GROMACS .gro file of N, CA and C in nm:
model
  423
    1MET      N    1   0.043  -0.120  -0.023
    1MET     CA    2   0.052   0.019  -0.028
    1MET      C    3   0.083   0.085  -0.020
    2ASP      N    4  -0.001   0.165  -0.042
    2ASP     CA    5   0.096   0.378  -0.019
    2ASP      C    6   0.118   0.480   0.087
    3GLN      N    7   0.220   0.451   0.156
    3GLN     CA    8   0.184   0.588   0.306
    3GLN      C    9   0.048   0.710   0.233
    4ALA      N   10   0.048   0.689   0.159
    4ALA     CA   11  -0.119   0.845   0.169
    4ALA      C   12  -0.214   0.761   0.195
    5PHE      N   13  -0.261   0.683   0.195
    5PHE     CA   14  -0.333   0.595   0.155
    5PHE      C   15  -0.334   0.534   0.319
    6GLU      N   16  -0.286   0.458   0.397
    6GLU     CA   17  -0.224   0.470   0.500
    6GLU      C   18  -0.194   0.503   0.565
    7ALA      N   19  -0.207   0.677   0.540
    7ALA     CA   20  -0.176   0.736   0.642
    7ALA      C   21  -0.347   0.830   0.706
    8ALA      N   22  -0.344   0.865   0.563
    8ALA     CA   23  -0.573   0.849   0.544
    8ALA      C   24  -0.546   0.708   0.587
    9ILE      N   25  -0.640   0.674   0.592
    9ILE     CA   26  -0.699   0.534   0.757
    9ILE      C   27  -0.622   0.596   0.837
   10ALA      N   28  -0.514   0.620   0.846
   10ALA     CA   29  -0.494   0.620   1.028
   10ALA      C   30  -0.544   0.728   1.111
   11PHE      N   31  -0.566   0.869   1.004
   11PHE     CA   32  -0.624   1.010   1.000
   11PHE      C   33  -0.766   0.992   1.072
   12ALA      N   34  -0.847   0.854   0.972
   12ALA     CA   35  -0.993   0.829   0.981
   12ALA      C   36  -1.085   0.757   1.134
   13ILE      N   37  -0.960   0.638   1.123
   13ILE     CA   38  -0.987   0.584   1.237
   13ILE      C   39  -0.929   0.667   1.356
   14PHE      N   40  -0.837   0.777   1.412
   14PHE     CA   41  -0.828   0.882   1.443
   14PHE      C   42  -0.969   0.990   1.488
   15VAL      N   43  -1.016   1.030   1.382
   15VAL     CA   44  -1.139   1.095   1.393
   15VAL      C   45  -1.271   1.045   1.427
   16ALA      N   46  -1.269   0.936   1.418
   16ALA     CA   47  -1.396   0.832   1.429
   16ALA      C   48  -1.383   0.806   1.565
   17ALA      N   49  -1.281   0.752   1.690
   17ALA     CA   50  -1.275   0.757   1.783
   17ALA      C   51  -1.254   0.921   1.856
   18PHE      N   52  -1.216   0.966   1.807
   18PHE     CA   53  -1.178   1.101   1.872
   18PHE      C   54  -1.349   1.130   1.922
   19SER      N   55  -1.436   1.208   1.829
   19SER     CA   56  -1.575   1.207   1.813
   19SER      C   57  -1.677   1.161   1.873
   20ALA      N   58  -1.605   1.028   1.838
   20ALA     CA   59  -1.699   0.910   1.973
   20ALA      C   60  -1.627   0.957   2.127
   21SER      N   61  -1.502   0.981   2.110
   21SER     CA   62  -1.491   0.990   2.290
   21SER      C   63  -1.524   1.108   2.312
   22GLN      N   64  -1.570   1.222   2.266
   22GLN     CA   65  -1.619   1.349   2.321
   22GLN      C   66  -1.730   1.399   2.300
   23TYR      N   67  -1.829   1.279   2.175
   23TYR     CA   68  -1.939   1.218   2.177
   23TYR      C   69  -2.026   1.231   2.392
   24THR      N   70  -1.938   1.135   2.419
   24THR     CA   71  -1.950   1.073   2.522
   24THR      C   72  -1.934   1.099   2.669
   25ALA      N   73  -1.874   1.198   2.668
   25ALA     CA   74  -1.787   1.324   2.747
   25ALA      C   75  -1.831   1.432   2.724
   26ILE      N   76  -1.957   1.433   2.659
   26ILE     CA   77  -2.076   1.548   2.690
   26ILE      C   78  -2.160   1.480   2.705
   27THR      N   79  -2.244   1.331   2.696
   27THR     CA   80  -2.279   1.319   2.681
   27THR      C   81  -2.318   1.316   2.848
   28VAL      N   82  -2.264   1.242   2.940
   28VAL     CA   83  -2.157   1.227   3.062
   28VAL      C   84  -2.180   1.333   3.149
   29TYR      N   85  -2.088   1.474   3.057
   29TYR     CA   86  -2.107   1.543   3.088
   29TYR      C   87  -2.291   1.690   3.143
   30GLU      N   88  -2.329   1.695   3.036
   30GLU     CA   89  -2.496   1.692   3.082
   30GLU      C   90  -2.594   1.650   3.218
   31SER      N   91  -2.541   1.472   3.155
   31SER     CA   92  -2.637   1.441   3.258
   31SER      C   93  -2.597   1.502   3.402
   32SER      N   94  -2.522   1.459   3.421
   32SER     CA   95  -2.419   1.445   3.535
   32SER      C   96  -2.465   1.629   3.575
   33LEU      N   97  -2.453   1.663   3.526
   33LEU     CA   98  -2.515   1.912   3.574
   33LEU      C   99  -2.684   1.879   3.625
   34LYS      N  100  -2.749   1.840   3.511
   34LYS     CA  101  -2.886   1.830   3.547
   34LYS      C  102  -2.901   1.710   3.654
   35GLY      N  103  -2.777   1.563   3.695
   35GLY     CA  104  -2.877   1.540   3.873
   35GLY      C  105  -2.765   1.611   3.931
   36LEU      N  106  -2.745   1.712   3.968
   36LEU     CA  107  -2.697   1.772   4.081
   36LEU      C  108  -2.758   1.892   4.103
   37TYR      N  109  -2.830   1.965   3.971
   37TYR     CA  110  -2.879   2.046   4.028
   37TYR      C  111  -3.018   2.045   3.919
   38GLU      N  112  -3.107   2.035   4.020
   38GLU     CA  113  -3.302   2.038   3.899
   38GLU      C  114  -3.368   2.110   4.036
   39PRO      N  115  -3.350   2.308   4.030
   39PRO     CA  116  -3.394   2.390   4.037
   39PRO      C  117  -3.591   2.382   4.082
   40LYS      N  118  -3.613   2.298   3.927
   40LYS     CA  119  -3.755   2.322   3.935
   40LYS      C  120  -3.751   2.170   4.038
   41LEU      N  121  -3.763   2.076   4.054
   41LEU     CA  122  -3.784   1.953   4.183
   41LEU      C  123  -3.755   1.979   4.268
   42GLU      N  124  -3.673   2.130   4.327
   42GLU     CA  125  -3.602   2.114   4.420
   42GLU      C  126  -3.706   2.200   4.490
   43SER      N  127  -3.727   2.323   4.392
   43SER     CA  128  -3.853   2.404   4.469
   43SER      C  129  -3.992   2.353   4.427
   44ALA      N  130  -4.073   2.240   4.375
   44ALA     CA  131  -4.175   2.179   4.407
   44ALA      C  132  -4.111   2.101   4.565
   45ALA      N  133  -4.080   2.094   4.589
   45ALA     CA  134  -4.003   1.920   4.740
   45ALA      C  135  -4.057   2.085   4.818
   46CYS      N  136  -3.930   2.206   4.747
   46CYS     CA  137  -3.986   2.290   4.918
   46CYS      C  138  -4.081   2.361   4.934
   47ILE      N  139  -4.188   2.362   4.829
   47ILE     CA  140  -4.285   2.431   4.841
   47ILE      C  141  -4.352   2.352   4.921
   48VAL      N  142  -4.389   2.244   4.846
   48VAL     CA  143  -4.483   2.111   4.944
   48VAL      C  144  -4.363   2.164   5.076
   49ALA      N  145  -4.336   2.098   5.078
   49ALA     CA  146  -4.381   2.098   5.228
   49ALA      C  147  -4.324   2.199   5.332
   50SER      N  148  -4.401   2.336   5.270
   50SER     CA  149  -4.386   2.436   5.386
   50SER      C  150  -4.519   2.452   5.379
   51GLU      N  151  -4.552   2.446   5.220
   51GLU     CA  152  -4.703   2.443   5.268
   51GLU      C  153  -4.766   2.408   5.404
   52ILE      N  154  -4.716   2.205   5.366
   52ILE     CA  155  -4.804   2.126   5.430
   52ILE      C  156  -4.747   2.149   5.566
   53LEU      N  157  -4.668   2.276   5.666
   53LEU     CA  158  -4.629   2.280   5.793
   53LEU      C  159  -4.710   2.437   5.756
   54LEU      N  160  -4.702   2.479   5.708
   54LEU     CA  161  -4.795   2.552   5.740
   54LEU      C  162  -4.970   2.556   5.798
   55GLN      N  163  -4.920   2.444   5.703
   55GLN     CA  164  -5.212   2.385   5.679
   55GLN      C  165  -5.174   2.339   5.850
   56ASN      N  166  -5.055   2.252   5.938
   56ASN     CA  167  -5.091   2.229   5.999
   56ASN      C  168  -5.033   2.293   6.133
   57GLY      N  169  -4.864   2.368   6.077
   57GLY     CA  170  -4.822   2.497   6.199
   57GLY      C  171  -4.766   2.384   6.319
   58LYS      N  172  -4.783   2.417   6.428
   58LYS     CA  173  -4.750   2.299   6.532
   58LYS      C  174  -4.835   2.331   6.641
   59SER      N  175  -4.965   2.246   6.646
   59SER     CA  176  -5.096   2.128   6.658
   59SER      C  177  -5.043   2.029   6.628
   60SER      N  178  -5.030   1.971   6.772
   60SER     CA  179  -5.041   1.759   6.744
   60SER      C  180  -5.116   1.683   6.732
   61GLU      N  181  -5.233   1.765   6.719
   61GLU     CA  182  -5.376   1.711   6.683
   61GLU      C  183  -5.346   1.744   6.556
   62LYS      N  184  -5.358   1.854   6.432
   62LYS     CA  185  -5.358   1.832   6.349
   62LYS      C  186  -5.286   1.769   6.241
   63TRP      N  187  -5.133   1.685   6.304
   63TRP     CA  188  -5.022   1.710   6.214
   63TRP      C  189  -5.109   1.546   6.257
   64SER      N  190  -5.183   1.438   6.371
   64SER     CA  191  -5.183   1.333   6.419
   64SER      C  192  -5.360   1.318   6.286
   65SER      N  193  -5.395   1.383   6.239
   65SER     CA  194  -5.495   1.395   6.157
   65SER      C  195  -5.496   1.351   6.019
   66TRP      N  196  -5.380   1.427   6.024
   66TRP     CA  197  -5.379   1.470   5.902
   66TRP      C  198  -5.282   1.279   5.827
   67GLU      N  199  -5.353   1.309   5.734
   67GLU     CA  200  -5.303   1.206   5.487
   67GLU      C  201  -5.242   1.301   5.383
   68PRO      N  202  -5.076   1.214   5.386
   68PRO     CA  203  -4.980   1.305   5.324
   68PRO      C  204  -5.097   1.258   5.143
   69ILE      N  205  -5.134   1.389   5.108
   69ILE     CA  206  -5.198   1.418   4.998
   69ILE      C  207  -5.061   1.439   4.877
   70CYS      N  208  -5.041   1.304   4.721
   70CYS     CA  209  -4.896   1.322   4.676
   70CYS      C  210  -4.935   1.381   4.508
   71GLN      N  211  -5.016   1.451   4.538
   71GLN     CA  212  -5.076   1.540   4.371
   71GLN      C  213  -5.072   1.699   4.360
   72PRO      N  214  -4.946   1.698   4.269
   72PRO     CA  215  -4.924   1.884   4.238
   72PRO      C  216  -5.055   1.913   4.295
   73GLY      N  217  -5.134   1.885   4.216
   73GLY     CA  218  -5.282   2.010   4.223
   73GLY      C  219  -5.236   2.006   4.343
   74ASN      N  220  -5.310   1.975   4.436
   74ASN     CA  221  -5.416   2.048   4.571
   74ASN      C  222  -5.280   2.139   4.634
   75TYR      N  223  -5.180   2.164   4.521
   75TYR     CA  224  -5.070   2.272   4.646
   75TYR      C  225  -5.052   2.361   4.557
   76PHE      N  226  -5.007   2.503   4.610
   76PHE     CA  227  -4.958   2.639   4.625
   76PHE      C  228  -4.882   2.620   4.416
   77SER      N  229  -4.818   2.591   4.386
   77SER     CA  230  -4.684   2.560   4.242
   77SER      C  231  -4.649   2.536   4.224
   78PRO      N  232  -4.662   2.405   4.253
   78PRO     CA  233  -4.571   2.328   4.210
   78PRO      C  234  -4.539   2.319   4.054
   79HIS      N  235  -4.474   2.241   4.003
   79HIS     CA  236  -4.471   2.303   3.809
   79HIS      C  237  -4.512   2.171   3.811
   80SER      N  238  -4.514   2.192   3.736
   80SER     CA  239  -4.635   2.094   3.606
   80SER      C  240  -4.565   1.952   3.553
   81GLY      N  241  -4.597   1.860   3.574
   81GLY     CA  242  -4.442   1.675   3.530
   81GLY      C  243  -4.413   1.608   3.671
   82VAL      N  244  -4.495   1.720   3.777
   82VAL     CA  245  -4.389   1.728   3.855
   82VAL      C  246  -4.480   1.574   3.926
   83GLU      N  247  -4.355   1.489   3.999
   83GLU     CA  248  -4.453   1.358   4.038
   83GLU      C  249  -4.402   1.370   4.247
   84LEU      N  250  -4.484   1.372   4.347
   84LEU     CA  251  -4.442   1.403   4.435
   84LEU      C  252  -4.447   1.256   4.583
   85GLU      N  253  -4.333   1.222   4.693
   85GLU     CA  254  -4.373   1.094   4.767
   85GLU      C  255  -4.302   1.188   4.886
   86ILE      N  256  -4.460   1.202   5.026
   86ILE     CA  257  -4.451   1.286   5.122
   86ILE      C  258  -4.456   1.197   5.226
   87LYS      N  259  -4.341   1.184   5.332
   87LYS     CA  260  -4.323   1.129   5.461
   87LYS      C  261  -4.271   1.276   5.530
   88ALA      N  262  -4.417   1.196   5.699
   88ALA     CA  263  -4.377   1.338   5.779
   88ALA      C  264  -4.371   1.162   5.894
   89THR      N  265  -4.257   1.186   5.981
   89THR     CA  266  -4.271   1.062   6.126
   89THR      C  267  -4.193   1.161   6.187
   90CYS      N  268  -4.272   1.125   6.355
   90CYS     CA  269  -4.276   1.225   6.450
   90CYS      C  270  -4.204   1.182   6.558
   91TYR      N  271  -4.182   1.222   6.662
   91TYR     CA  272  -4.031   1.196   6.801
   91TYR      C  273  -4.051   1.205   6.920
   92SER      N  274  -4.032   1.113   7.018
   92SER     CA  275  -4.048   1.223   7.095
   92SER      C  276  -3.924   1.195   7.163
   93ILE      N  277  -3.857   1.267   7.288
   93ILE     CA  278  -3.705   1.322   7.347
   93ILE      C  279  -3.791   1.308   7.465
   94ASP      N  280  -3.735   1.206   7.571
   94ASP     CA  281  -3.805   1.217   7.717
   94ASP      C  282  -3.688   1.282   7.775
   95PRO      N  283  -3.715   1.249   7.938
   95PRO     CA  284  -3.615   1.348   7.992
   95PRO      C  285  -3.464   1.316   7.933
   96SER      N  286  -3.412   1.100   7.958
   96SER     CA  287  -3.315   1.125   7.989
   96SER      C  288  -3.275   1.130   7.795
   97GLY      N  289  -3.337   1.170   7.722
   97GLY     CA  290  -3.237   1.192   7.633
   97GLY      C  291  -3.324   1.054   7.447
   98ALA      N  292  -3.368   0.963   7.562
   98ALA     CA  293  -3.342   0.863   7.429
   98ALA      C  294  -3.504   0.891   7.358
   99VAL      N  295  -3.499   0.928   7.231
   99VAL     CA  296  -3.531   0.885   7.105
   99VAL      C  297  -3.655   0.807   7.035
  100THR      N  298  -3.794   0.868   7.079
  100THR     CA  299  -3.881   0.768   7.062
  100THR      C  300  -3.980   0.787   6.934
  101LYS      N  301  -3.998   0.628   6.829
  101LYS     CA  302  -4.087   0.708   6.722
  101LYS      C  303  -4.185   0.697   6.720
  102LEU      N  304  -4.305   0.758   6.726
  102LEU     CA  305  -4.440   0.784   6.775
  102LEU      C  306  -4.499   0.753   6.672
  103TRP      N  307  -4.443   0.869   6.475
  103TRP     CA  308  -4.541   0.737   6.416
  103TRP      C  309  -4.534   0.739   6.295
  104ILE      N  310  -4.537   0.722   6.134
  104ILE     CA  311  -4.459   0.761   6.010
  104ILE      C  312  -4.587   0.727   5.943
  105LYS      N  313  -4.642   0.858   5.915
  105LYS     CA  314  -4.710   0.887   5.761
  105LYS      C  315  -4.705   0.910   5.589
  106HIS      N  316  -4.703   0.754   5.516
  106HIS     CA  317  -4.589   0.830   5.412
  106HIS      C  318  -4.765   0.829   5.325
  107GLY      N  319  -4.720   0.936   5.205
  107GLY     CA  320  -4.772   0.817   5.058
  107GLY      C  321  -4.711   0.733   5.004
  108PRO      N  322  -4.840   0.735   4.888
  108PRO     CA  323  -4.787   0.603   4.781
  108PRO      C  324  -4.686   0.651   4.783
  109PRO      N  325  -4.597   0.533   4.707
  109PRO     CA  326  -4.381   0.607   4.728
  109PRO      C  327  -4.411   0.566   4.560
  110LEU      N  328  -4.318   0.711   4.541
  110LEU     CA  329  -4.278   0.714   4.346
  110LEU      C  330  -4.190   0.589   4.300
  111ALA      N  331  -4.245   0.475   4.209
  111ALA     CA  332  -4.137   0.420   4.157
  111ALA      C  333  -4.032   0.401   4.021
  112PRO      N  334  -3.943   0.422   4.026
  112PRO     CA  335  -3.864   0.461   4.170
  112PRO      C  336  -3.828   0.621   4.098
  113LEU      N  337  -3.749   0.664   4.258
  113LEU     CA  338  -3.758   0.737   4.208
  113LEU      C  339  -3.636   0.843   4.159
  114GLY      N  340  -3.525   0.795   4.103
  114GLY     CA  341  -3.402   0.797   4.068
  114GLY      C  342  -3.301   0.816   4.053
  115ARG      N  343  -3.244   0.854   3.998
  115ARG     CA  344  -3.149   0.929   4.060
  115ARG      C  345  -3.166   1.163   4.059
  116HIS      N  346  -3.276   1.158   3.982
  116HIS     CA  347  -3.251   1.303   3.960
  116HIS      C  348  -3.331   1.383   4.050
  117ALA      N  349  -3.421   1.217   4.114
  117ALA     CA  350  -3.448   1.307   4.185
  117ALA      C  351  -3.472   1.393   4.310
  118GLN      N  352  -3.527   1.484   4.329
  118GLN     CA  353  -3.491   1.601   4.449
  118GLN      C  354  -3.590   1.622   4.596
  119LYS      N  355  -3.476   1.583   4.764
  119LYS     CA  356  -3.568   1.565   4.858
  119LYS      C  357  -3.548   1.675   4.942
  120TYR      N  358  -3.582   1.744   5.012
  120TYR     CA  359  -3.664   1.827   5.071
  120TYR      C  360  -3.690   1.829   5.237
  121VAL      N  361  -3.624   1.875   5.364
  121VAL     CA  362  -3.630   1.811   5.411
  121VAL      C  363  -3.698   1.890   5.524
  122SER      N  364  -3.717   1.905   5.650
  122SER     CA  365  -3.807   2.064   5.738
  122SER      C  366  -3.876   1.934   5.786
  123GLY      N  367  -3.896   2.047   5.970
  123GLY     CA  368  -3.887   1.979   6.021
  123GLY      C  369  -3.996   2.121   6.162
  124ALA      N  370  -4.038   1.999   6.205
  124ALA     CA  371  -4.180   2.149   6.386
  124ALA      C  372  -4.134   2.031   6.504
  125VAL      N  373  -4.119   2.164   6.662
  125VAL     CA  374  -4.093   2.120   6.734
  125VAL      C  375  -4.296   2.178   6.766
  126LEU      N  376  -4.389   2.054   6.813
  126LEU     CA  377  -4.526   2.086   6.818
  126LEU      C  378  -4.564   2.131   6.926
  127ASP      N  379  -4.606   2.166   6.978
  127ASP     CA  380  -4.716   2.225   7.094
  127ASP      C  381  -4.689   2.080   7.251
  128ASP      N  382  -4.715   1.979   7.251
  128ASP     CA  383  -4.739   1.874   7.303
  128ASP      C  384  -4.507   1.874   7.318
  129GLY      N  385  -4.440   1.871   7.266
  129GLY     CA  386  -4.322   1.861   7.270
  129GLY      C  387  -4.256   1.816   7.177
  130THR      N  388  -4.359   1.741   7.150
  130THR     CA  389  -4.299   1.601   6.971
  130THR      C  390  -4.220   1.693   6.847
  131PHE      N  391  -4.135   1.637   6.778
  131PHE     CA  392  -4.046   1.650   6.673
  131PHE      C  393  -4.155   1.649   6.487
  132VAL      N  394  -4.200   1.651   6.451
  132VAL     CA  395  -4.211   1.603   6.332
  132VAL      C  396  -4.086   1.599   6.272
  133ARG      N  397  -4.040   1.553   6.107
  133ARG     CA  398  -3.977   1.584   6.054
  133ARG      C  399  -3.979   1.495   5.906
  134LEU      N  400  -4.036   1.610   5.807
  134LEU     CA  401  -4.147   1.644   5.670
  134LEU      C  402  -4.024   1.603   5.614
  135GLU      N  403  -4.039   1.499   5.512
  135GLU     CA  404  -3.959   1.519   5.409
  135GLU      C  405  -4.041   1.473   5.260
  136VAL      N  406  -3.995   1.536   5.161
  136VAL     CA  407  -4.113   1.571   5.065
  136VAL      C  408  -3.951   1.523   4.925
  137TYR      N  409  -4.041   1.377   4.841
  137TYR     CA  410  -3.930   1.438   4.724
  137TYR      C  411  -3.950   1.438   4.558
  138ALA      N  412  -3.955   1.477   4.486
  138ALA     CA  413  -4.003   1.489   4.353
  138ALA      C  414  -3.929   1.483   4.290
  139LYS      N  415  -4.011   1.374   4.159
  139LYS     CA  416  -3.917   1.330   3.975
  139LYS      C  417  -3.978   1.390   3.888
  140ASP      N  418  -3.984   1.396   3.805
  140ASP     CA  419  -3.993   1.488   3.687
  140ASP      C  420  -4.068   1.371   3.632
  141GLY      N  421  -4.208   1.391   3.613
  141GLY     CA  422  -4.311   1.350   3.626
  141GLY      C  423  -4.366   1.191   3.447
   0.00000   0.00000   0.00000
């Protein structure tokens, strides 16, 4: 074979391999950025958690009768196309410092949450001295 022809084949192989590696690198980088920071999901989870905390306040009676509703339309302004999972856990701390889990309430779980789901955690000390930890997960629907 002629050296110019061999050089052309080698260059074509190099360009193909380089293009494939660059495409793969860009795709992986783009998906990792989306997974690291998804403001739409984070804000939806924050809005829903805030609304639940405002509705129930520090009343242990309201929290004991509360049931999680996971439909986004029931809340102030979650973004369209967002699915929610809500979980609340109530703890009691006795004078010796021991923590006791009193109850857990959660809506139907999202299947599966996936790596782009966002979680927002908040809590409140109730009027009877117990503590409620609220977790809201949001993912694209």
